[in-house]
Short mmCIF file of C-alpha atoms in Angstrom, two decimals:
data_model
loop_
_atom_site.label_atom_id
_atom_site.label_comp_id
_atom_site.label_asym_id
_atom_site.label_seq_id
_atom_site.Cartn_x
_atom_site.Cartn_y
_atom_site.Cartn_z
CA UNK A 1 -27.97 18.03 -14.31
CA UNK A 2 -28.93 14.92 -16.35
CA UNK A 3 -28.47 11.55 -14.67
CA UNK A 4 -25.35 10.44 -17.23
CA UNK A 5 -23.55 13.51 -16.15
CA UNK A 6 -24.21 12.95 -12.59
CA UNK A 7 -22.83 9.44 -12.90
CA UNK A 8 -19.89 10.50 -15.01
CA UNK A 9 -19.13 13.54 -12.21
CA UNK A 10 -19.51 10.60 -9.61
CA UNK A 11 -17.19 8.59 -11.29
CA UNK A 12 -14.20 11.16 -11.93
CA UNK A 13 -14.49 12.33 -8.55
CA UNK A 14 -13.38 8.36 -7.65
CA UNK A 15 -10.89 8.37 -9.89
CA UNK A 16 -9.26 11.37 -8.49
CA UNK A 17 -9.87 10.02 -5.25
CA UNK A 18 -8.23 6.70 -5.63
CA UNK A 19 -5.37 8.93 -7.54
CA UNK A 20 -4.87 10.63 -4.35
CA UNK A 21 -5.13 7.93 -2.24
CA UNK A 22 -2.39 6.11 -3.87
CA UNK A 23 -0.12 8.46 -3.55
CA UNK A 24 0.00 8.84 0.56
CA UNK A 25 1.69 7.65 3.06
CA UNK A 26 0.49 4.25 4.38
CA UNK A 27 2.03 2.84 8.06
CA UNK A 28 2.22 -1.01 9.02
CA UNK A 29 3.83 -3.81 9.60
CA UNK A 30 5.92 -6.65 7.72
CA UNK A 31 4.60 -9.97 8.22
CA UNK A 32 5.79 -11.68 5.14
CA UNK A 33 9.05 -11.16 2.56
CA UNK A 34 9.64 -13.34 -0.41
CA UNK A 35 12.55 -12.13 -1.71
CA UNK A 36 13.03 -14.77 -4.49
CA UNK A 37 9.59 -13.36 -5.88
CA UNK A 38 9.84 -9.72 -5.24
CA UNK A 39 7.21 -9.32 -2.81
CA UNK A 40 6.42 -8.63 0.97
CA UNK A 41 3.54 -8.93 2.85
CA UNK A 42 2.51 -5.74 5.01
CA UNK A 43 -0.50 -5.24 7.50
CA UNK A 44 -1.28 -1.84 7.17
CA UNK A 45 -2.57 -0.12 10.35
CA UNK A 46 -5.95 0.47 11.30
CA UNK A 47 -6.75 4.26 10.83
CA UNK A 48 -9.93 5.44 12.85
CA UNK A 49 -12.13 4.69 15.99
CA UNK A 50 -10.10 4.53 18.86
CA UNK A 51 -9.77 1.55 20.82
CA UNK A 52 -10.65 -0.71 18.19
CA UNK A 53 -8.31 -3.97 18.14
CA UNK A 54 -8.84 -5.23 14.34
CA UNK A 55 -6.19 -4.34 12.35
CA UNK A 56 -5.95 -3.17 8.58
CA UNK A 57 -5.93 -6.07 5.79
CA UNK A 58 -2.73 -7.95 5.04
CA UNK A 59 -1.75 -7.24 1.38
CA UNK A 60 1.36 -8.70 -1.14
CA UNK A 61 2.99 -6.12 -2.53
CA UNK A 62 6.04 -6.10 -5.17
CA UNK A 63 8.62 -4.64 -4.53
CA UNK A 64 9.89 -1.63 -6.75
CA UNK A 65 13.63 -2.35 -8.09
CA UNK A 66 16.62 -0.45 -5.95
CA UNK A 67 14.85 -0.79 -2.55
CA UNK A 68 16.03 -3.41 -0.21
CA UNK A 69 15.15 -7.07 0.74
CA UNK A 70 18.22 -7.24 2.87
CA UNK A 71 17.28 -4.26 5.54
CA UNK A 72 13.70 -5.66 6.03
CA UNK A 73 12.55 -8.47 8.41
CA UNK A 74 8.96 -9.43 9.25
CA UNK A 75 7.87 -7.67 12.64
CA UNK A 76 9.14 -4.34 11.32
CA UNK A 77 7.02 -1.24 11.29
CA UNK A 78 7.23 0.56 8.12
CA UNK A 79 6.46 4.12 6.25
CA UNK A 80 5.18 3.55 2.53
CA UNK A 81 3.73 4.46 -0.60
CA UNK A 82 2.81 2.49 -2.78
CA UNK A 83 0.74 2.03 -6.33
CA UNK A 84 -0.66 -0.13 -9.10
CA UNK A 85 1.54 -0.84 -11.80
CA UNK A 86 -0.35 -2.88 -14.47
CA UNK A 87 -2.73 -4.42 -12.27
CA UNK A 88 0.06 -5.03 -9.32
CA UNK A 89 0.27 -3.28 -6.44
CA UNK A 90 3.63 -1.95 -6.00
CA UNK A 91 5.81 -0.09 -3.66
CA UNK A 92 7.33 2.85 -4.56
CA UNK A 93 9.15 3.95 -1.21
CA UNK A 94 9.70 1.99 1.89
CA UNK A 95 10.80 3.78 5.17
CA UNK A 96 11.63 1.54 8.22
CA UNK A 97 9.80 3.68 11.22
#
């Protein structure tokens, strides 16, 4: 296999991977909603080693219209998927757990 091939196979296997990524089921928490703007702020929870204390990054997301602002407060632990919608990542379903 030539090297462009090898890069191009590396590259569509990311793709697919990211594809597939963004379409499971992600678990955190809400620590932010800004409901004038569309968006809440969820810490998603650390997947992995055992005993370790750090958890996942704190990301904006917007929020997908239909689902609702008025169910949510920060502190709650939540079920979601979500994706990138023109450069914006966006929630697609929200589950309180």
């Amino acid at each position: 296999m030539t090297i462009p091939k090898i890069i191009l196979a590396g590259a569509a296997a990311i793709a697919v991977g990211s594809a597939a990524l963004a379409q499971q089921s992600l678990t955190g928490t809400i620590t932010r909603i800004d409901e004038p703007n569309g968006k809440v702020t969820i810490q998603q929870t650390q997947s992995g080693t055992v005993g370790a204390n750090a958890g996942g990054a704190a990301d904006d997301f917007k929020v997908q219209d239909g689902l609702m602002f008025n169910a949510l407060q920060a502190g709650d632990k939540v079920v979601f998927t979500a994706t990138e919608v023109a450069g914006v990542k966006t929630i697609t379903k929200l589950e309180k757990r």
